[in-house]
Tab-separated table of C-alpha atoms in Angstrom:
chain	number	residue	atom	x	y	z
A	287	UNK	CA	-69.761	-28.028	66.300
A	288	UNK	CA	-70.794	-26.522	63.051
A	289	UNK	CA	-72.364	-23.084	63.203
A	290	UNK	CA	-75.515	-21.179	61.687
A	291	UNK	CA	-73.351	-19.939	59.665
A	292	UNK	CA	-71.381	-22.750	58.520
A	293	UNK	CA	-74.860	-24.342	57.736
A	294	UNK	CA	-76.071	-21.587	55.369
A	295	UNK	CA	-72.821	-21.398	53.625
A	296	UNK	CA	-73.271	-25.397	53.049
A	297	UNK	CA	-76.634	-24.675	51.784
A	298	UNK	CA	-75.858	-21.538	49.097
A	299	UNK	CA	-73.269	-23.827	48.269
A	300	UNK	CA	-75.554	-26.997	47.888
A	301	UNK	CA	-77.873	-24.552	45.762
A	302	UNK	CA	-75.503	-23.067	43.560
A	303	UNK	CA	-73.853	-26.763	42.749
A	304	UNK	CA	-77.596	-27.676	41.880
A	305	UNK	CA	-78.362	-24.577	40.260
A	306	UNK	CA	-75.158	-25.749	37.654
A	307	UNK	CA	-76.273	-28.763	37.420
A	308	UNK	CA	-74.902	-30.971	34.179
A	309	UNK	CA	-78.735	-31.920	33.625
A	310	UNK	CA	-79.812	-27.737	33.584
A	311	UNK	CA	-77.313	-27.000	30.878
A	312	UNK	CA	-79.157	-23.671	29.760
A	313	UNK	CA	-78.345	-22.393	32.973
A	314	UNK	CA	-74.803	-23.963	33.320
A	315	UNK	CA	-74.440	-22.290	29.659
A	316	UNK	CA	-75.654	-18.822	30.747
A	317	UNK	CA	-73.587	-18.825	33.921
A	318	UNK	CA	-70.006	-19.931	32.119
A	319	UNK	CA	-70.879	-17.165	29.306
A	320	UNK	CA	-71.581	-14.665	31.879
A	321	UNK	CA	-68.261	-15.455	33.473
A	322	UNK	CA	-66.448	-15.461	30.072
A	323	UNK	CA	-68.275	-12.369	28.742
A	324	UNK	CA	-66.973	-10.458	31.891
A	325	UNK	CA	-63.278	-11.573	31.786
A	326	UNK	CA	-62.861	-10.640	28.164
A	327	UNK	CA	-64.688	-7.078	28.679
A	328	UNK	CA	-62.593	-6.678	31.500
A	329	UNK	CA	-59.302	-7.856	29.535
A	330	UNK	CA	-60.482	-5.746	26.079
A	331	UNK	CA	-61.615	-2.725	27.482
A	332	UNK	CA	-57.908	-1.546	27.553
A	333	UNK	CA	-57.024	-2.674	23.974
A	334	UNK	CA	-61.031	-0.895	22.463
A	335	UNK	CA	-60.050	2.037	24.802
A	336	UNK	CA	-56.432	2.875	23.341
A	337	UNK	CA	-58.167	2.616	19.443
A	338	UNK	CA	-60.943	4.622	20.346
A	339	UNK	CA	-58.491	7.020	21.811
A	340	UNK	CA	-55.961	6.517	19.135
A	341	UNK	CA	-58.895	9.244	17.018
A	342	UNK	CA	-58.628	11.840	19.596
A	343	UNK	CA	-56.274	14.824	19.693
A	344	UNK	CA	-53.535	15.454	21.918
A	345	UNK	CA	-55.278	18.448	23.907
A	346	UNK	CA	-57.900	15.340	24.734
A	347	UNK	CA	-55.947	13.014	25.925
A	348	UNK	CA	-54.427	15.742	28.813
A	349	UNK	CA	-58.489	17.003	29.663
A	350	UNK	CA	-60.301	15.804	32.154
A	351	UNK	CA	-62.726	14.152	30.038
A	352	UNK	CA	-62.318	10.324	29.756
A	353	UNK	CA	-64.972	9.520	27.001
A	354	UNK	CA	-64.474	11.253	24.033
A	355	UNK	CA	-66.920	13.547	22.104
A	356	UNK	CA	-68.380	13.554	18.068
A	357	UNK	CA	-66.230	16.624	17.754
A	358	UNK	CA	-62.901	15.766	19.376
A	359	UNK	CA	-62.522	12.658	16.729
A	360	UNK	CA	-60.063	13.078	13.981
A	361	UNK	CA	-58.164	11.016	11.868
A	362	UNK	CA	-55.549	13.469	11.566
A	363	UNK	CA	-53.164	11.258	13.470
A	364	UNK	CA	-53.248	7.985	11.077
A	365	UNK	CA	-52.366	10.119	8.126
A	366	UNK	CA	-49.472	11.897	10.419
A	367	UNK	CA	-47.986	8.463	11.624
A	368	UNK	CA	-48.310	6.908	7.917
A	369	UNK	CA	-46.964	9.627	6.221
A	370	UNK	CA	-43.578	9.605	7.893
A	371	UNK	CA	-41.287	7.942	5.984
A	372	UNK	CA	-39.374	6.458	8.419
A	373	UNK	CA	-42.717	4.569	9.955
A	374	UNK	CA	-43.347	3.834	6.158
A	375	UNK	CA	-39.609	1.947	5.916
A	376	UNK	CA	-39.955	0.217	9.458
A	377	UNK	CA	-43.598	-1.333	8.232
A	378	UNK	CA	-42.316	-2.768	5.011
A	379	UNK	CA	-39.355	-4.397	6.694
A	380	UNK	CA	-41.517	-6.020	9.607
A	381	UNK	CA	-43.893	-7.924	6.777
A	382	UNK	CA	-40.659	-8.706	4.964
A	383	UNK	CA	-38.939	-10.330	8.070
A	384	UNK	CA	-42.261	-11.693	9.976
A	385	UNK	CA	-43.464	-13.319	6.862
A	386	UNK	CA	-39.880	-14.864	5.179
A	387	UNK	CA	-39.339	-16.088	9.276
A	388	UNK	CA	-43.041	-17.758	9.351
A	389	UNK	CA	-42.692	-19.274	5.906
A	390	UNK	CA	-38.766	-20.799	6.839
A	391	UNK	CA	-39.770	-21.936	10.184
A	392	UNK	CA	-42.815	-23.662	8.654
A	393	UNK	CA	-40.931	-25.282	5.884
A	394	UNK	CA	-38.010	-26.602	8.568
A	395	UNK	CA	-40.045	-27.406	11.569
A	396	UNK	CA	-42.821	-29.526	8.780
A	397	UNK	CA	-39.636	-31.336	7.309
A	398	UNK	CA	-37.898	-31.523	10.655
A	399	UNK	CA	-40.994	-32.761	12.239
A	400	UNK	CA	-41.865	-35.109	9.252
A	401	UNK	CA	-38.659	-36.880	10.412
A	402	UNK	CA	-38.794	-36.946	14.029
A	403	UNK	CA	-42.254	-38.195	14.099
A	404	UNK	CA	-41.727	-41.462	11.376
A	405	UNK	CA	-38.044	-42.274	11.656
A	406	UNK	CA	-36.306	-43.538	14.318
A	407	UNK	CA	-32.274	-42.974	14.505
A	408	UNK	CA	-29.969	-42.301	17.128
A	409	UNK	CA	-30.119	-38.928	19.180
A	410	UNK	CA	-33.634	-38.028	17.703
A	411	UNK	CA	-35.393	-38.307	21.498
A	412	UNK	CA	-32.378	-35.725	22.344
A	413	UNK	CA	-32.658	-33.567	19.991
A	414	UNK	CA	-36.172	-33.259	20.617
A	415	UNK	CA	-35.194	-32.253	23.813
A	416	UNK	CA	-32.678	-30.059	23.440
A	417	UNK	CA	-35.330	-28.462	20.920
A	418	UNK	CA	-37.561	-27.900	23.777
A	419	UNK	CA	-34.779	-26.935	26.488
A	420	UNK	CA	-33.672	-23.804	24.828
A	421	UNK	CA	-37.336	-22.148	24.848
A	422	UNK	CA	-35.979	-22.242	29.128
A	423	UNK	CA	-33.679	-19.796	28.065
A	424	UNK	CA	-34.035	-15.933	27.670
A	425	UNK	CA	-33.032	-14.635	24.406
A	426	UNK	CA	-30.884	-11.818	25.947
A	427	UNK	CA	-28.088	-14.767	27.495
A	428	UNK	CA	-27.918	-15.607	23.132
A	429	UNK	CA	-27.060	-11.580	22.210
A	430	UNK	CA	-23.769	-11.364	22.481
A	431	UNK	CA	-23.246	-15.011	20.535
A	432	UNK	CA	-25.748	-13.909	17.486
A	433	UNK	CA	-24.162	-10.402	17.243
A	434	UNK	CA	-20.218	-12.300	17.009
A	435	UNK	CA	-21.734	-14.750	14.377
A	436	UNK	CA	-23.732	-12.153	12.194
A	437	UNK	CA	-20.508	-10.173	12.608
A	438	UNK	CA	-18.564	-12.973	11.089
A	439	UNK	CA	-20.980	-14.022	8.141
A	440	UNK	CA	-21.394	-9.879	7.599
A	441	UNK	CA	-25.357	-10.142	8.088
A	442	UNK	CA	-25.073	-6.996	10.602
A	443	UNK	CA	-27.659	-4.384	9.687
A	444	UNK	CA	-29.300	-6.355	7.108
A	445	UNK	CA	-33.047	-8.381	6.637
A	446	UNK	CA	-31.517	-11.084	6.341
A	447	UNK	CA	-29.709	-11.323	9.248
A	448	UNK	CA	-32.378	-10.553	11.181
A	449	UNK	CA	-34.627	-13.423	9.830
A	450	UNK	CA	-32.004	-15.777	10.878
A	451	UNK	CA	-31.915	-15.055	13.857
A	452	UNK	CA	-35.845	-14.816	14.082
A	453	UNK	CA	-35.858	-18.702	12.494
A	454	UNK	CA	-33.140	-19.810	14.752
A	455	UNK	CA	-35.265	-19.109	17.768
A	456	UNK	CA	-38.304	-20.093	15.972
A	457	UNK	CA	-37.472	-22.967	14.668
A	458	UNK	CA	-37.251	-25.323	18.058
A	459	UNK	CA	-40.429	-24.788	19.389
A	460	UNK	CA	-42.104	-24.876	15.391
A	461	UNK	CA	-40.626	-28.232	15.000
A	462	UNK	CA	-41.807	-29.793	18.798
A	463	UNK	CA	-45.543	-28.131	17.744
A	464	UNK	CA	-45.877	-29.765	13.789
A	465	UNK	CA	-44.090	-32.845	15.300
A	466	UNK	CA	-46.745	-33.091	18.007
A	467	UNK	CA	-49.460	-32.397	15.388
A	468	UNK	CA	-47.836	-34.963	12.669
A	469	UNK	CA	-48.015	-38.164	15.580
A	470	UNK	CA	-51.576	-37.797	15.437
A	471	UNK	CA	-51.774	-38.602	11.522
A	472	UNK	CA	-51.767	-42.087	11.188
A	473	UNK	CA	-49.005	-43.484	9.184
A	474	UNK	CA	-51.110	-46.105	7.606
A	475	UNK	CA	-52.212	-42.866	5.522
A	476	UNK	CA	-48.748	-42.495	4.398
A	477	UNK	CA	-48.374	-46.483	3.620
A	478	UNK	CA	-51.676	-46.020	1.485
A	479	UNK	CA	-49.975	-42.663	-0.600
A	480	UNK	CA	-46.859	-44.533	-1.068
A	481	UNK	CA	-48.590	-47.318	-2.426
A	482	UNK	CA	-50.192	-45.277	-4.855
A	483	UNK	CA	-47.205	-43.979	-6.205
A	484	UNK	CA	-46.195	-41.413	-3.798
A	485	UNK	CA	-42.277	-40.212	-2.742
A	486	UNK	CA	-42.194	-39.244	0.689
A	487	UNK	CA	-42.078	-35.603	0.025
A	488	UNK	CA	-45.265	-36.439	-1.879
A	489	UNK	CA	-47.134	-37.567	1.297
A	490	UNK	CA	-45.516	-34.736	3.435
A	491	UNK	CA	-47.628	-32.265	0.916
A	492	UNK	CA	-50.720	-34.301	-0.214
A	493	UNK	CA	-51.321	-36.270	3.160
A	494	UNK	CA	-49.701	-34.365	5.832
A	495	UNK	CA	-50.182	-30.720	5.358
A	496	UNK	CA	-53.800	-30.667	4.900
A	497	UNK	CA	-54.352	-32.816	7.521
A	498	UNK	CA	-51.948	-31.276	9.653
A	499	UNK	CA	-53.779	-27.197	9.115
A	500	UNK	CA	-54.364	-26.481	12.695
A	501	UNK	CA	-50.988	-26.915	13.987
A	502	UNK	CA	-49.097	-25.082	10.770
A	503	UNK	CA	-51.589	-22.292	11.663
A	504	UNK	CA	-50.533	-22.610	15.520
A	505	UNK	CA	-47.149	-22.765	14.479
A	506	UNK	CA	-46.957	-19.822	11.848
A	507	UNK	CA	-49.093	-17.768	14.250
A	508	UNK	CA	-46.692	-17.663	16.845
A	509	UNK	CA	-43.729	-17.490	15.293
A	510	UNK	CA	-45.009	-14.400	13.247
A	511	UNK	CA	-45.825	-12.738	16.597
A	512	UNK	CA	-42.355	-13.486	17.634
A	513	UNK	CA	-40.453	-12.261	14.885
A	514	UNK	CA	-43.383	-9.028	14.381
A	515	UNK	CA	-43.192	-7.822	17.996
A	516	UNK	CA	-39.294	-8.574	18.618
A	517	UNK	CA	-37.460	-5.299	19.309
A	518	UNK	CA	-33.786	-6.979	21.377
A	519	UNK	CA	-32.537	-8.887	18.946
A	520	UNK	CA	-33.285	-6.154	16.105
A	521	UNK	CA	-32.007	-3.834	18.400
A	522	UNK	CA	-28.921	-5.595	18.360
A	523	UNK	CA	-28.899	-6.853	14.508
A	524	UNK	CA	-29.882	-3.730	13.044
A	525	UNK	CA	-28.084	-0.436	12.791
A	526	UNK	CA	-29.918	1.844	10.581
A	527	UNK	CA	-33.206	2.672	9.640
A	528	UNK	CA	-33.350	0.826	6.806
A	529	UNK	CA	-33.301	-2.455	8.632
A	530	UNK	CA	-35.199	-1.691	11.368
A	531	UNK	CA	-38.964	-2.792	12.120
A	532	UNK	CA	-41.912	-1.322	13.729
A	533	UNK	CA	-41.167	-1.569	17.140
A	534	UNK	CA	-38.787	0.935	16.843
A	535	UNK	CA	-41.537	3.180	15.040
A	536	UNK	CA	-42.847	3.871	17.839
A	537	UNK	CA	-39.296	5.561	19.086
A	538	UNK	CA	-40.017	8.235	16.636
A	539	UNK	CA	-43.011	9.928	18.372
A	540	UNK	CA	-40.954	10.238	21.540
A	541	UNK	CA	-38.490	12.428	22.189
A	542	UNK	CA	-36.183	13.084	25.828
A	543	UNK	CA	-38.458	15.333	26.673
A	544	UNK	CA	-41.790	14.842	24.840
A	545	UNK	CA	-43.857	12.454	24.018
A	546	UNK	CA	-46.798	12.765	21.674
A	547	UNK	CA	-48.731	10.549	22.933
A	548	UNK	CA	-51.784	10.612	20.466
A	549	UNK	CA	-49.463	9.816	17.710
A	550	UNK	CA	-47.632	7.278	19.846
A	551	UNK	CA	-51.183	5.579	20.557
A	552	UNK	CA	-51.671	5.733	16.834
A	553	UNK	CA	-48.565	4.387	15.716
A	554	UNK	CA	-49.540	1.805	18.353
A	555	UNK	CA	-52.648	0.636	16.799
A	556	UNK	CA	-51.392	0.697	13.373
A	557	UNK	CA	-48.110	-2.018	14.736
A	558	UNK	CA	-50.750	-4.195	16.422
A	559	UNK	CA	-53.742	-4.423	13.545
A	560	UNK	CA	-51.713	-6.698	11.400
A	561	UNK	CA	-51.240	-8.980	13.954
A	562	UNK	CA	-55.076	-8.807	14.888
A	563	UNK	CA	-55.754	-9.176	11.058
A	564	UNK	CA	-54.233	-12.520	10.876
A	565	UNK	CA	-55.354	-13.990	14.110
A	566	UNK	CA	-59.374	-13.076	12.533
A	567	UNK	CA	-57.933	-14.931	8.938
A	568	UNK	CA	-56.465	-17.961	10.772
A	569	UNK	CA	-58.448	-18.249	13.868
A	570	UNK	CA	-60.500	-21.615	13.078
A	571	UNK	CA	-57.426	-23.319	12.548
A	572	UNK	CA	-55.763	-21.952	15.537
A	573	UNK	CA	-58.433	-22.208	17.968
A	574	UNK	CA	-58.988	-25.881	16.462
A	575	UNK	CA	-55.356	-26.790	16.922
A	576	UNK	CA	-54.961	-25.310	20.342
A	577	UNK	CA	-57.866	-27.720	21.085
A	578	UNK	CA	-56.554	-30.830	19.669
A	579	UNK	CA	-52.935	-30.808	21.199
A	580	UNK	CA	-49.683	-31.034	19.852
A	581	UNK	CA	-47.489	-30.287	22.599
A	582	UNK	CA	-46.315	-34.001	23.286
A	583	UNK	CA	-43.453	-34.952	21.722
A	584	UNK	CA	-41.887	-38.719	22.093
């Protein structure tokens, strides 16, 4: 027998489910922002309390205080953190990797894709496959074999080892995305190019590219995250300052036993605002290609 209770639950229920109705969509709109607007306060509020932070001194950060005065901002730690030279090196060397790994990813996974997605020949449904079975994997099961093979080819301690290996683990999940993204193009587009005079490297630039902007940006964006926030495999790769990248920049404000934490928190903000940069440059693409798909792959 159903109780009071149960009834009046049934009944807010009832209310609420007419309340959001499909037909009242200024009120289904307002609820689902409110919902949204809450989440991402609640997930931010971390990430704007570190920058805001990141201006205070070090005698701030250990007070009681949690909201920080006119008086106790400074910019005295940015020009600290970027005047070491170190942090200086480490900075140059994660745009050189992250950006030579985004553009060779891009170029193999577009070509690699171009091919999976209009040829058929044997083993291609495998490879694809096999493509997608090693993002199962965790990089650190792949350390020892990279460091033996960069050992071999002498790429230890230099950029361009550690590109490699950034494309290498790139590359698979690139080439599944663009390949994805590429089905969707119809090929009576290329038939029409070719027709026109077109090779097929023609059509891959004039016809497939453009159309194809939302998943190079998906593509490019993650694999630049990957290769910008890696520290194992430069950890492994790199032996010297000179081919080291930011993540280890922020080693240099810590020491066994102190850490200085407003320069840490600094250092921190300065490692993640590229990354933040690029997502607000290539964010309608993204957020576009994220919508449409891409992660099938035949």
């Amino acid at each position: 027998m159903a109780t009071q209770s149960d009834t009046d639950d049934r009944n807010v229920v009832q209310k609420l489910d007419a309340w959001l109705d499909n037909d009242v969509s200024p009120r289904r709109a307002l609820a689902v922002y409110a919902v949204l607007g809450f989440y991402f306060a609640f997930l931010l509020s971390p990430v704007l309390y570190m920058v805001i932070v990141s201006f205070t001194t070090q005698e701030f950060l250990f007070s009681p205080e949690l909201v920080p005065s006119i008086s106790d901002l400074t910019l005295e730690n940015y020009r600290t953190v970027l005047s070491r030279g170190e942090f200086q090196t480490y900075f140059v060397n994660s745009v050189i990797v992250a950006t030579s790994t985004t553009l060779l990813v891009l170029t193999v996974g577009l070509l690699a894709g171009y091919s999976m997605s209009r040829f058929e020949y044997p083993g291609r449904s495998g490879l694809l496959y096999a493509f997608l079975s090693t993002q199962m994997l965790p990089i650190v099961l792949i350390l020892i074999p990279f460091y033996v093979v960069m050992f071999q080819l002498e790429l230890l301690d230099t950029l361009l080892g550690i590109i490699i290996a950034h494309s290498v683990i790139g590359i698979p999940l690139g080439t599944w995305l663009l390949k994805g993204y590429i089905d969707d193009i119809p090929e009576a587009l290329d038939e029409a190019a070719m027709m026109d005079g077109c090779s097929r490297l023609q059509v891959l630039w004039r016809v497939i590219i453009p159309l194809a902007m939302p998943g190079i940006a998906v593509a490019g964006f993650y694999t630049f995250i990957l290769s910008w926030n890696d520290f194992l495999l430069v950890s492994i790769l790199s032996q010297t300052n000179a081919t080291r990248t930011l993540p280890f920049g922020l080693q240099l404000f810590q020491s066994q036993n102190t850490v200085a934490w407003n320069l840490l928190i600094a250092a921190a903000v300065v490692t993640m605002a590229p990354v933040v940069a690029l997502f607000a440059i290539v964010q309608r693409w993204v957020v576009e290609g994220l919508a449409s798909g891409g992660f099938k792959g035949h």
